[in-house]
Every structure is written in C-alpha cells, then in structure tokens.
PDB file of C-alpha atoms and ligand atoms in Angstrom:
ATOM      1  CA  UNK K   1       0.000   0.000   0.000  1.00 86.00           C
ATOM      2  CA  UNK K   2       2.807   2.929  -0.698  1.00 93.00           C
ATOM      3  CA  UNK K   3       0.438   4.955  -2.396  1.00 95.00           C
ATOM      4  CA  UNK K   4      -0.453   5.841   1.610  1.00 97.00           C
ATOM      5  CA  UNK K   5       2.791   6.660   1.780  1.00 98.00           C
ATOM      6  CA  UNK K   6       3.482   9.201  -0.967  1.00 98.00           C
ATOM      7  CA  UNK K   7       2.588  12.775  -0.090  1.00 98.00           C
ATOM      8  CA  UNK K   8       2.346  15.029  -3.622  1.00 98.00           C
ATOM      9  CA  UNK K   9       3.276  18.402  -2.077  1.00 98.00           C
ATOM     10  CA  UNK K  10       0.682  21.169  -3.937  1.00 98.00           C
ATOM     11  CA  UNK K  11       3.132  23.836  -3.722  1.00 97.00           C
ATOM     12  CA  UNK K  12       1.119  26.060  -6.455  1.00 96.00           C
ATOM     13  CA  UNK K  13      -0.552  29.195  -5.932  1.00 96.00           C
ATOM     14  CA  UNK K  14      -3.469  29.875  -8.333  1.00 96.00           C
ATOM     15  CA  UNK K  15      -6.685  28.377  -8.024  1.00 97.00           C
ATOM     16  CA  UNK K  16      -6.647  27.235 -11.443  1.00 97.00           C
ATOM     17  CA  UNK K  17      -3.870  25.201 -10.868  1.00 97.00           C
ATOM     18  CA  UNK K  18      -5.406  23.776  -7.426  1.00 97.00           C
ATOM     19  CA  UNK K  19      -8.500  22.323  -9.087  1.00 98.00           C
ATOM     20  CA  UNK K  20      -6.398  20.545 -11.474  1.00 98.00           C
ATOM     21  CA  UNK K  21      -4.352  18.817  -9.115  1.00 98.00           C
ATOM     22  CA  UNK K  22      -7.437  18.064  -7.188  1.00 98.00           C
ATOM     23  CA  UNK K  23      -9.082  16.495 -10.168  1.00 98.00           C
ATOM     24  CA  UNK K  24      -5.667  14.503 -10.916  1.00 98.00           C
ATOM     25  CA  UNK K  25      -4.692  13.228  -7.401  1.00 98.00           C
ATOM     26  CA  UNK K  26      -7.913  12.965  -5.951  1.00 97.00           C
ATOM     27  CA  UNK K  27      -8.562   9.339  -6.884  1.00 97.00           C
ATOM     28  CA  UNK K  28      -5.004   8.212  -6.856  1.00 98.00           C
ATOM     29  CA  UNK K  29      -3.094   9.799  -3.557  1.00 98.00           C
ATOM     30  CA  UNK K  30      -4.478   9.321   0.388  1.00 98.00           C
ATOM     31  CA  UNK K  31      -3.042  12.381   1.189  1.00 98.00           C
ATOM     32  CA  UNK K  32      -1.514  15.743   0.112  1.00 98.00           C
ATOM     33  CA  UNK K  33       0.595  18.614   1.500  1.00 98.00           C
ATOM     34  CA  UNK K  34      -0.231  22.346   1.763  1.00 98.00           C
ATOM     35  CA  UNK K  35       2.322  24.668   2.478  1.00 98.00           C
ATOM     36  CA  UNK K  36       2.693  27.909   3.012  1.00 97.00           C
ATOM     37  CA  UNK K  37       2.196  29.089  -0.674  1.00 97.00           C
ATOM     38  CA  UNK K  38      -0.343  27.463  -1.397  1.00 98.00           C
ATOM     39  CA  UNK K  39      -2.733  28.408   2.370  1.00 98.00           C
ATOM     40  CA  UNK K  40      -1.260  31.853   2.331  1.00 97.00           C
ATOM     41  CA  UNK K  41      -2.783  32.035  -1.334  1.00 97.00           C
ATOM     42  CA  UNK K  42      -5.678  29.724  -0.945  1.00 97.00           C
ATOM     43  CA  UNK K  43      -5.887  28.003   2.566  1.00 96.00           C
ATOM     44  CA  UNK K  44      -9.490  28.089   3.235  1.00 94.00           C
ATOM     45  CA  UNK K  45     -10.514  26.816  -0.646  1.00 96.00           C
ATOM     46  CA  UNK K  46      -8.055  24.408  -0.694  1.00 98.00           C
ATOM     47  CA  UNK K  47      -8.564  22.450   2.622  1.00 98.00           C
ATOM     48  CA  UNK K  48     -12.753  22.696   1.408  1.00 97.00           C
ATOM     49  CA  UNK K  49     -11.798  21.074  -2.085  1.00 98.00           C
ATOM     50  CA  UNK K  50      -9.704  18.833  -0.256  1.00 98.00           C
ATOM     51  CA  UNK K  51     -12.178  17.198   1.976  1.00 97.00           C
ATOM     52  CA  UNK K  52     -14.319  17.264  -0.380  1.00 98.00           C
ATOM     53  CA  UNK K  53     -12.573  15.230  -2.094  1.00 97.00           C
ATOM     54  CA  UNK K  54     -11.677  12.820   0.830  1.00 97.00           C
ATOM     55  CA  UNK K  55      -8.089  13.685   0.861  1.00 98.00           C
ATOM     56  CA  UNK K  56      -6.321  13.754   4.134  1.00 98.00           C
ATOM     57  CA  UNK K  57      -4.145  16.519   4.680  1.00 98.00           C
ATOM     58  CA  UNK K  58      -0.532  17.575   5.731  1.00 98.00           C
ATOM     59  CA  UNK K  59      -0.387  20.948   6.736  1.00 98.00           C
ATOM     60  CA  UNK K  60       3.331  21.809   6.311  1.00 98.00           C
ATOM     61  CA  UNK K  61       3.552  25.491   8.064  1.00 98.00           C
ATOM     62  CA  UNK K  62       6.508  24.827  10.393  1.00 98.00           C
ATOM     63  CA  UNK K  63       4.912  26.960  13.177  1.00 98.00           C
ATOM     64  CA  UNK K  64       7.661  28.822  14.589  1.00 98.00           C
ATOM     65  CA  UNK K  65       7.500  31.435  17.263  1.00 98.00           C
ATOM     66  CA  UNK K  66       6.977  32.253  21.091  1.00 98.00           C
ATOM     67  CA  UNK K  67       5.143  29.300  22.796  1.00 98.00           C
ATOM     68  CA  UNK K  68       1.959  31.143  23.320  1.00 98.00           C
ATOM     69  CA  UNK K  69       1.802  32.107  19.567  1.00 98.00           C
ATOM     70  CA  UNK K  70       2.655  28.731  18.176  1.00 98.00           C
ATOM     71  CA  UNK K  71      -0.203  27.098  20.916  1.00 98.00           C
ATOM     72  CA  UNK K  72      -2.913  29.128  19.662  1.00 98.00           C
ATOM     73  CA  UNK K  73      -1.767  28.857  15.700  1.00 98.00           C
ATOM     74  CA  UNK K  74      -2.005  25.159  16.671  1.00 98.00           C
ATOM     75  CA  UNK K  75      -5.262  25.386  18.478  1.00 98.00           C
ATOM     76  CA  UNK K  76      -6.728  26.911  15.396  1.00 97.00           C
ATOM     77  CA  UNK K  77      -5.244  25.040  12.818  1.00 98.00           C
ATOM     78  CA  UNK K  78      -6.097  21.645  14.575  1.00 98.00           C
ATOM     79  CA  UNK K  79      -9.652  22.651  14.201  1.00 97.00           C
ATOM     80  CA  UNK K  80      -9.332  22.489  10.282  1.00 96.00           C
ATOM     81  CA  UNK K  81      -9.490  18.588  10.864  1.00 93.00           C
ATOM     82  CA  UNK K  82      -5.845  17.870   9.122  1.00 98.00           C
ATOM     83  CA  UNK K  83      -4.762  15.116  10.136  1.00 98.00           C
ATOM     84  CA  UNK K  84      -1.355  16.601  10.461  1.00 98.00           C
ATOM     85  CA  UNK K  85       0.380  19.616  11.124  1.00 98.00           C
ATOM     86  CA  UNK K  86       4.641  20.743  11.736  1.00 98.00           C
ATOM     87  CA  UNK K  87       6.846  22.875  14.005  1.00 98.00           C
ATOM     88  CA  UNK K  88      10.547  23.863  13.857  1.00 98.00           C
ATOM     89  CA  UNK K  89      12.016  22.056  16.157  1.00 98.00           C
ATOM     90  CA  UNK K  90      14.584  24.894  16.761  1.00 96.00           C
ATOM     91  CA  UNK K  91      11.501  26.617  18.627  1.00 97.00           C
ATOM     92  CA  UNK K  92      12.904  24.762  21.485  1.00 98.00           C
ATOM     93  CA  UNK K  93      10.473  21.843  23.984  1.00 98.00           C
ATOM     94  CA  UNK K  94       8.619  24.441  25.713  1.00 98.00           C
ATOM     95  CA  UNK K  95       7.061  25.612  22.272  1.00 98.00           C
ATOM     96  CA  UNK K  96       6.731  22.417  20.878  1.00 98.00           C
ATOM     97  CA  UNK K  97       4.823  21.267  24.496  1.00 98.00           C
ATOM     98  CA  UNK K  98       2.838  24.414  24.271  1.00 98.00           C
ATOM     99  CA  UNK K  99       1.700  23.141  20.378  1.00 98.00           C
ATOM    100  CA  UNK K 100       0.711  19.809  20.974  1.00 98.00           C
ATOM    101  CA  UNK K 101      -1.349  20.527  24.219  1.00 98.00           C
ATOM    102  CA  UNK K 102      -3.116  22.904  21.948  1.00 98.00           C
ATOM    103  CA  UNK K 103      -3.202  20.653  18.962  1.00 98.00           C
ATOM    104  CA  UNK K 104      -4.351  17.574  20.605  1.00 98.00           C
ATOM    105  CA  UNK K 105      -7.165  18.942  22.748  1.00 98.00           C
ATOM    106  CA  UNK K 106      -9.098  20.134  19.321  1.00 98.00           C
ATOM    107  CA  UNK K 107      -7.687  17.193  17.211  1.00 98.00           C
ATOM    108  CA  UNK K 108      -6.785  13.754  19.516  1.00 98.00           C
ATOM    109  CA  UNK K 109      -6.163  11.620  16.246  1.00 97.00           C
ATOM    110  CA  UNK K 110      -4.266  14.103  14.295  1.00 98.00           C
ATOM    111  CA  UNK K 111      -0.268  13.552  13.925  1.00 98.00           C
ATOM    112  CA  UNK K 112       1.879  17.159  15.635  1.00 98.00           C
ATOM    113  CA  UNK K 113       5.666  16.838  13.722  1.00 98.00           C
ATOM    114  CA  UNK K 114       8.921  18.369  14.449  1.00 98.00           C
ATOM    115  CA  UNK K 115      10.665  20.094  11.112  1.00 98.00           C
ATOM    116  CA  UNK K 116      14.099  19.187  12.335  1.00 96.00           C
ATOM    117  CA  UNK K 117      17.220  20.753   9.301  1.00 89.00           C
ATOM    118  CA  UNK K 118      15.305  21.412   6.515  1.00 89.00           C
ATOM    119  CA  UNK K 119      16.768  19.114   3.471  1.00 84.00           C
ATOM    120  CA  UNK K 120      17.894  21.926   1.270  1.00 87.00           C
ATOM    121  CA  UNK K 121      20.225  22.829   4.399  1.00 90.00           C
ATOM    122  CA  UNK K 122      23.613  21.614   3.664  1.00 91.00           C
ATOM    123  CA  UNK K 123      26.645  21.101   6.050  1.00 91.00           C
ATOM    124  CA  UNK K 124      28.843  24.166   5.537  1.00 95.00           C
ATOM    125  CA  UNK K 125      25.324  26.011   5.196  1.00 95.00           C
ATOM    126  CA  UNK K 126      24.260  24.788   8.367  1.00 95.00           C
ATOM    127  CA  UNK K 127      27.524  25.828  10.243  1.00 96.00           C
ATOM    128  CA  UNK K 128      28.624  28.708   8.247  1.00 97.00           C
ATOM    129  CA  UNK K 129      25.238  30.961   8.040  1.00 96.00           C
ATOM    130  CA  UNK K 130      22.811  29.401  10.508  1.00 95.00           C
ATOM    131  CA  UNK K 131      26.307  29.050  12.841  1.00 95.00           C
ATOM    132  CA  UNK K 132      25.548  25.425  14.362  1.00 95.00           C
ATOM    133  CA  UNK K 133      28.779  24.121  14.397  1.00 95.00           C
ATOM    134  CA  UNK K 134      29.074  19.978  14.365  1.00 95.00           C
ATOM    135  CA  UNK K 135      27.944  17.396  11.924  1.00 95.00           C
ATOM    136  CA  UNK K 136      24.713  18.091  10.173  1.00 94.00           C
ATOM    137  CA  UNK K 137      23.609  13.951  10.997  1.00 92.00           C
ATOM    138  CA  UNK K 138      24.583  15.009  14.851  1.00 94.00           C
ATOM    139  CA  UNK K 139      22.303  17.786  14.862  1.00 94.00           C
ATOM    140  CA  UNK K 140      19.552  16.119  13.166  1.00 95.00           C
ATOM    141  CA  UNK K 141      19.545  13.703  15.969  1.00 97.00           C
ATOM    142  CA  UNK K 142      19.539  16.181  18.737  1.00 97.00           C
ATOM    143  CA  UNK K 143      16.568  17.883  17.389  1.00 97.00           C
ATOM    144  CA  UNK K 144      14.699  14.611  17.060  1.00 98.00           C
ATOM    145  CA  UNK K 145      15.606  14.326  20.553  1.00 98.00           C
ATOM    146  CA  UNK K 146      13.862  17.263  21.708  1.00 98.00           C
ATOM    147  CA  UNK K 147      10.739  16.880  19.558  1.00 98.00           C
ATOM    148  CA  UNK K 148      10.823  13.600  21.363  1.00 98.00           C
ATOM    149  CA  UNK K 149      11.129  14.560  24.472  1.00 98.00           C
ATOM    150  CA  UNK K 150       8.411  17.161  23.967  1.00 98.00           C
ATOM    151  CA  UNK K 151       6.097  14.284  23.144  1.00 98.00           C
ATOM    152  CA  UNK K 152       5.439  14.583  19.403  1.00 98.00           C
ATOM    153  CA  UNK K 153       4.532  12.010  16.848  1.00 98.00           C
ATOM    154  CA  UNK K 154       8.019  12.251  14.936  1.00 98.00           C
ATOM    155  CA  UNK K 155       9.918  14.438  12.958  1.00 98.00           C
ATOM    156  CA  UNK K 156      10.801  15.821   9.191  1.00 97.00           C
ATOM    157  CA  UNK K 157      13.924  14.816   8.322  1.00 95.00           C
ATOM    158  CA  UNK K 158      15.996  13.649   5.240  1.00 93.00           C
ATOM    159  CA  UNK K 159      15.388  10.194   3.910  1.00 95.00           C
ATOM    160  CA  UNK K 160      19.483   9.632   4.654  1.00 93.00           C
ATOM    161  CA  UNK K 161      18.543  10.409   8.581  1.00 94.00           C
ATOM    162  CA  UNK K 162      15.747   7.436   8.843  1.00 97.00           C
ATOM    163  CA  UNK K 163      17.537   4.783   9.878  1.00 97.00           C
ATOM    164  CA  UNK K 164      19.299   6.282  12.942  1.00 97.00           C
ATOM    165  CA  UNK K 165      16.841   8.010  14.041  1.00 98.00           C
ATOM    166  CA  UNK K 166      14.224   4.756  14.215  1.00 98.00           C
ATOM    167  CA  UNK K 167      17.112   2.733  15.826  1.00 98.00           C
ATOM    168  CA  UNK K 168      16.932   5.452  18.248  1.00 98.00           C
ATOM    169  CA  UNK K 169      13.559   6.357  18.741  1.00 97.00           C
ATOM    170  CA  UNK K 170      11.589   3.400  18.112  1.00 97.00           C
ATOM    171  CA  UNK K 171       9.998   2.754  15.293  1.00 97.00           C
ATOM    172  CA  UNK K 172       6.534   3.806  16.131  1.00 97.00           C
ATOM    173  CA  UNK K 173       8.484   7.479  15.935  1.00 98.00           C
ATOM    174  CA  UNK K 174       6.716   8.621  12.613  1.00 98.00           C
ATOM    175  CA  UNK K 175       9.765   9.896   9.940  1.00 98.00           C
ATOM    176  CA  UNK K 176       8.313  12.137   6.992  1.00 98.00           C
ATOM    177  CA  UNK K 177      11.045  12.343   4.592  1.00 97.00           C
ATOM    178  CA  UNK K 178      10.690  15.449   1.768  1.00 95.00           C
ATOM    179  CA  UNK K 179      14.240  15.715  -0.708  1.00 93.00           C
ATOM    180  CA  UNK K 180      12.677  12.644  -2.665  1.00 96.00           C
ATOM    181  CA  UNK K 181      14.252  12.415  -6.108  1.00 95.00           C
ATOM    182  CA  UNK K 182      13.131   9.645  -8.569  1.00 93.00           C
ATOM    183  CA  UNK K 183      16.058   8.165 -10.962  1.00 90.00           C
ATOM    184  CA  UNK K 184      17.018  10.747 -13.047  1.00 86.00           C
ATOM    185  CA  UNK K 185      15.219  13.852 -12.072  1.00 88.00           C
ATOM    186  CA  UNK K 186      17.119  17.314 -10.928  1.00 87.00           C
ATOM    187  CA  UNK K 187      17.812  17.445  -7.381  1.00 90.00           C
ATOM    188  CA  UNK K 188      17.010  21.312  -7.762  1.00 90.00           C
ATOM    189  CA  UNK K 189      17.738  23.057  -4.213  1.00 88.00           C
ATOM    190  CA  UNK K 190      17.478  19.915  -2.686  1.00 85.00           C
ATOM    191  CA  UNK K 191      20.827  18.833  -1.105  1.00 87.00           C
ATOM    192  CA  UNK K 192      20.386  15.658   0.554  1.00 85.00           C
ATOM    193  CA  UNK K 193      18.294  13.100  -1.199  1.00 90.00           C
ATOM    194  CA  UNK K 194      17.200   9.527  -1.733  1.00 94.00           C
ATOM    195  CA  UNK K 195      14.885   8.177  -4.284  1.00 96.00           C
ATOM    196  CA  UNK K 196      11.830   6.859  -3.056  1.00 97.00           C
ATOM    197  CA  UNK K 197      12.554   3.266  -3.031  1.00 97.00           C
ATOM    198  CA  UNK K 198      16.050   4.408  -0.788  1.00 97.00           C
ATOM    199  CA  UNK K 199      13.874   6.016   1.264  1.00 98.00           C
ATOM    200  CA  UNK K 200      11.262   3.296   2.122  1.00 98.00           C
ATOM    201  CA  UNK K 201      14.435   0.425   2.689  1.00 97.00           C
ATOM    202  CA  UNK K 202      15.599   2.865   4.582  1.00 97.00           C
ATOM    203  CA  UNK K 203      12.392   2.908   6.826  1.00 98.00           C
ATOM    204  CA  UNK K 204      10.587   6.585   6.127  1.00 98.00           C
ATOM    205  CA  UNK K 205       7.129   6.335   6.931  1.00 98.00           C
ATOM    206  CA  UNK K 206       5.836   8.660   4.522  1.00 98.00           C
ATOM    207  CA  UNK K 207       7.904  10.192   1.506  1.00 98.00           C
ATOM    208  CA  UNK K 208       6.769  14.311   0.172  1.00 97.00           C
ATOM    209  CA  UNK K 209       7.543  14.480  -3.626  1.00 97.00           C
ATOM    210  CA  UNK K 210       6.405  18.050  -5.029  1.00 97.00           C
ATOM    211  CA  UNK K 211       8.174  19.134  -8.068  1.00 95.00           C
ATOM    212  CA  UNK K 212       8.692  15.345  -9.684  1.00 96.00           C
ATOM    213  CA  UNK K 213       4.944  15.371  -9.793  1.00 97.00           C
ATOM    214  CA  UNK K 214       3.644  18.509  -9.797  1.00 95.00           C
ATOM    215  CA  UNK K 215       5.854  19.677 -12.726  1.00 94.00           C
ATOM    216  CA  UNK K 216       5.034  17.098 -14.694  1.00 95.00           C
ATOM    217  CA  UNK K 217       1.913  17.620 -17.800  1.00 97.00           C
ATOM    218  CA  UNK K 218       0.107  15.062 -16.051  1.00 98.00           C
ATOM    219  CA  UNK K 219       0.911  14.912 -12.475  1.00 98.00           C
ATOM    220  CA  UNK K 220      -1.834  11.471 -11.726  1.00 98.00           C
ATOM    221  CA  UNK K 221       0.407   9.652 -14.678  1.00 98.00           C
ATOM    222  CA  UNK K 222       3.433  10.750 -12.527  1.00 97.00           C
ATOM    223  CA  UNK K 223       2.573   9.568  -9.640  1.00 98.00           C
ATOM    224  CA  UNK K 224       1.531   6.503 -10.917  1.00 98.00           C
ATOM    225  CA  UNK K 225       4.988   5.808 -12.592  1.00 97.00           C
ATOM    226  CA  UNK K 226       6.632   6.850  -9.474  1.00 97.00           C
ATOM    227  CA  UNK K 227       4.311   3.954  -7.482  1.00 97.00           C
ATOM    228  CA  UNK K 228       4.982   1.579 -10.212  1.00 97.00           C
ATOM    229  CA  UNK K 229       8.631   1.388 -10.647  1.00 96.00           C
ATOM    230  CA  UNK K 230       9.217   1.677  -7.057  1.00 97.00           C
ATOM    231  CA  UNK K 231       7.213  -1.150  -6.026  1.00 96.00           C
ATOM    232  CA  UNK K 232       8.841  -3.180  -9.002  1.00 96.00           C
ATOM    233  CA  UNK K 233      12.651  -1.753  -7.311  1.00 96.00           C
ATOM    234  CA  UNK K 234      11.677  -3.093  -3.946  1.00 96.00           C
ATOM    235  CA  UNK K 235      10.255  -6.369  -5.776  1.00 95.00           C
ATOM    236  CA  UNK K 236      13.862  -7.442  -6.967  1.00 88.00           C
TER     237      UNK K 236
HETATM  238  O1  C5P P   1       9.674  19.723  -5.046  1.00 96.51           O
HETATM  239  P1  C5P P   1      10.210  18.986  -3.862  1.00 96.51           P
HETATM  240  O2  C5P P   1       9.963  17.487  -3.934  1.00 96.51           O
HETATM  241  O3  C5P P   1      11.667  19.319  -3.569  1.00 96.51           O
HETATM  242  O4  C5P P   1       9.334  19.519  -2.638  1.00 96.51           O
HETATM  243  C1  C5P P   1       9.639  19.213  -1.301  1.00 96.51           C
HETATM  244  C2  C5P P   1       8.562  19.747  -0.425  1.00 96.51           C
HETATM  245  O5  C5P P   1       8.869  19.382   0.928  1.00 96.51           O
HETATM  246  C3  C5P P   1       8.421  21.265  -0.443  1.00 96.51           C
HETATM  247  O6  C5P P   1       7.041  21.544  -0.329  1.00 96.51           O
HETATM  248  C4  C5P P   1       9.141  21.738   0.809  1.00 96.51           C
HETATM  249  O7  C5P P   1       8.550  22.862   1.378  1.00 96.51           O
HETATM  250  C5  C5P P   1       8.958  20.536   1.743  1.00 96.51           C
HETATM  251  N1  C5P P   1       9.964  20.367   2.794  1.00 96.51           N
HETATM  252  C6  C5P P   1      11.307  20.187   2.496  1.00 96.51           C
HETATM  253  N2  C5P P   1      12.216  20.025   3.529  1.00 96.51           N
HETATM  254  C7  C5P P   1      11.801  20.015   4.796  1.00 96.51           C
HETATM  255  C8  C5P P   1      10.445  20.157   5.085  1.00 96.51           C
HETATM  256  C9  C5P P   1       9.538  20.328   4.045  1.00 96.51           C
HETATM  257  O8  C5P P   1      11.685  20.167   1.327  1.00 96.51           O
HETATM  258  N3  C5P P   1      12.645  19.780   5.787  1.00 96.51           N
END
C-alpha cells in the first residue's frame, strides 16, 4: 500500500492550478501537502476542495514562534481537521509542548511533527550561516531528541537520517522524509536526497515528492509511474 505513503506536495498558488491537481490526485493519492504558498494564497478553498474530495491533509507550516503564539496557531489550525500539522524544532520543547497541548485537545487523532534541518540545508550552510557548528547527521539527531522529548509524533527529516533516528527512537516514531528524487530527475535546491525506493528500505514512513509530480503535464500519470517502478525496485 505505498500509495499511503506518498505525499504530492501542492506547492502552487493559483486556483486554477489547485482544481487541477485536485481532479488529478484525488482518486489516486491518500493524502496531500499544503504549504505555506499554497494556504497563504488559498488556505481556506483548498482544505474545502480537499475534503471534499476525501483527501487527508498535511499541513506543512513549520509553526515557529513564542510558545503562546505557536499554541494558539495550533489550536486553530487543529480545528481544520488535518490530520497533520509541523513545528521547527529549533523553537525549542517548551514551544513544541505548548503546540501539541493545543493541537491535541481540538484534534486527539491528528499527527503534531517536528521540522528538524530542513533538506535543502547543507553542512557548511548549516555551520557557516545558521552558525551550528558539528555534523549536520549530529544535529539532526539532537533535534529529534527534543521533539521527542516534547512528546510529538516524529519528525521531518531527510530520507538519509531514517535509519538512525528509528534505531533510536523506536519505530513507532513517525519519519516524513521530503528531498525525494526519482532516478534521473534534478535534485534542484534539494541537497540531501534519496529516491523513493532508498527512502522506504531505509524505513521513512511517509515520503513528500512536489516538483517530480507537480511539474510534470500530467501529475496522476506521474505519480503513478513513481508507485509503479518503485514497487517493481523493492520487488527485486
Ligand atoms: O519539489 P520537492 O519534492 O523538492 O518539494 C519538497 C517539499 O517538501 C516542499 O514543499 C518543501 O517545502 C517541503 N519540505 C522540504 N524540507 C523540509 C520540510 C519540508 O523540502 N525539511
């Protein structure tokens, strides 16, 4: 069942282009993203079309402010019915506590997930202009740590991060993975990648491919291929 797994990311911003990939994905994907282009454009329409639709929803706004802002964002948000929302996990346990109180009082069955280095963060990025000195893998770990220990449902992170982060964690510890590449398409600002069958042997629970799809003339053909020929890589 990986088509559960795949999340197309609608990272659009016209309505025009909305109700096309609503018409394509609707009978083919279990659930979507929206991010911020896409709600700050068209949040309330798109989350209508869909449910309408019966698509579940990731709502991929990495909330990231004072605890008392990010609660109430989360309080609100929660009540949209997504079934599930992000924070930074550089906004520290207290904030991330603060969220999923909020979160989980409107919306018990909904998923809360820590964004822990976002995957078009490189090393010398990372410690050069964001000044974090140490590994990039290291870090990753630490903020899985904290969004653990602030009693979230698991983190973002790159597909390359999966495995030690489950060994540490458990495996119930849910790992979205976005920097998805299939064979042969442009990694684009996207530093560290897998391709989707990588990623699932290496244990992600749910993979976000945007532009591989999205871009594409027909994005339900895409996403088909993409099921296909992984299914037939992890078959050998
Ligand atoms: O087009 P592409 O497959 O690179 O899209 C990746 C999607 O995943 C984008 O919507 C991006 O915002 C999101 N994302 C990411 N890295 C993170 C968290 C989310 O690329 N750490």
């Amino acid at each position: 069942m990986i088509y559960k797994q795949i999340i197309p990311a609608l990272d659009i911003q016209d309505e025009k282009s909305l109700r096309f990939l609503v018409d394509e994905l609707a009978n083919e994907a279990d659930i979507v993203k929206v991010g911020m282009e896409l709600f700050y454009s068209h949040g309330k329409l798109a989350l209508q079309l869909l449910q309408e639709r019966e698509l579940k929803i990731f709502l991929d706004l990495k909330l990231h402010d004072i605890p008392n802002t990010v609660g109430k964002a989360a309080k609100t948000l929660a009540k949209s019915g997504v079934e599930i929302l992000n924070v930074h996990a550089a906004g520290g346990v207290e904030m991330m506590k603060c969220a999923l109180d909020n979160f989980k009082t409107e919306n018990p069955s909904g998923k809360l997930i820590g964004v822990t280095q976002l995957t078009s963060t490189s090393q010398s990025v990372m410690n050069t202009q964001l000044g974090i000195p140490g590994n990039i893998d290291d870090v990753v770990i630490r903020y899985a740590e904290s969004v653990r220990t602030a009693g979230l449902d698991g983190v973002v992170c790159s597909a390359l991060e999966v495995k030690r982060i489950k060994s540490l964690f458990g495996s119930d510890f849910l790992c979205i993975t976005p920097g998805i590449r299939p064979k042969g398409c442009a990694s684009d600002d996207q530093k560290r990648i897998m391709t989707p069958t990588q990623a699932l042997q290496a244990g992600s629970d749910y993979l976000v491919i945007g532009r591989a799809i999205t871009n594409e003339k027909s994005p339900k053909i895409a996403f088909q291929k993409i099921l296909k020929d992984t299914q037939n890589e992890l078959d050998c």
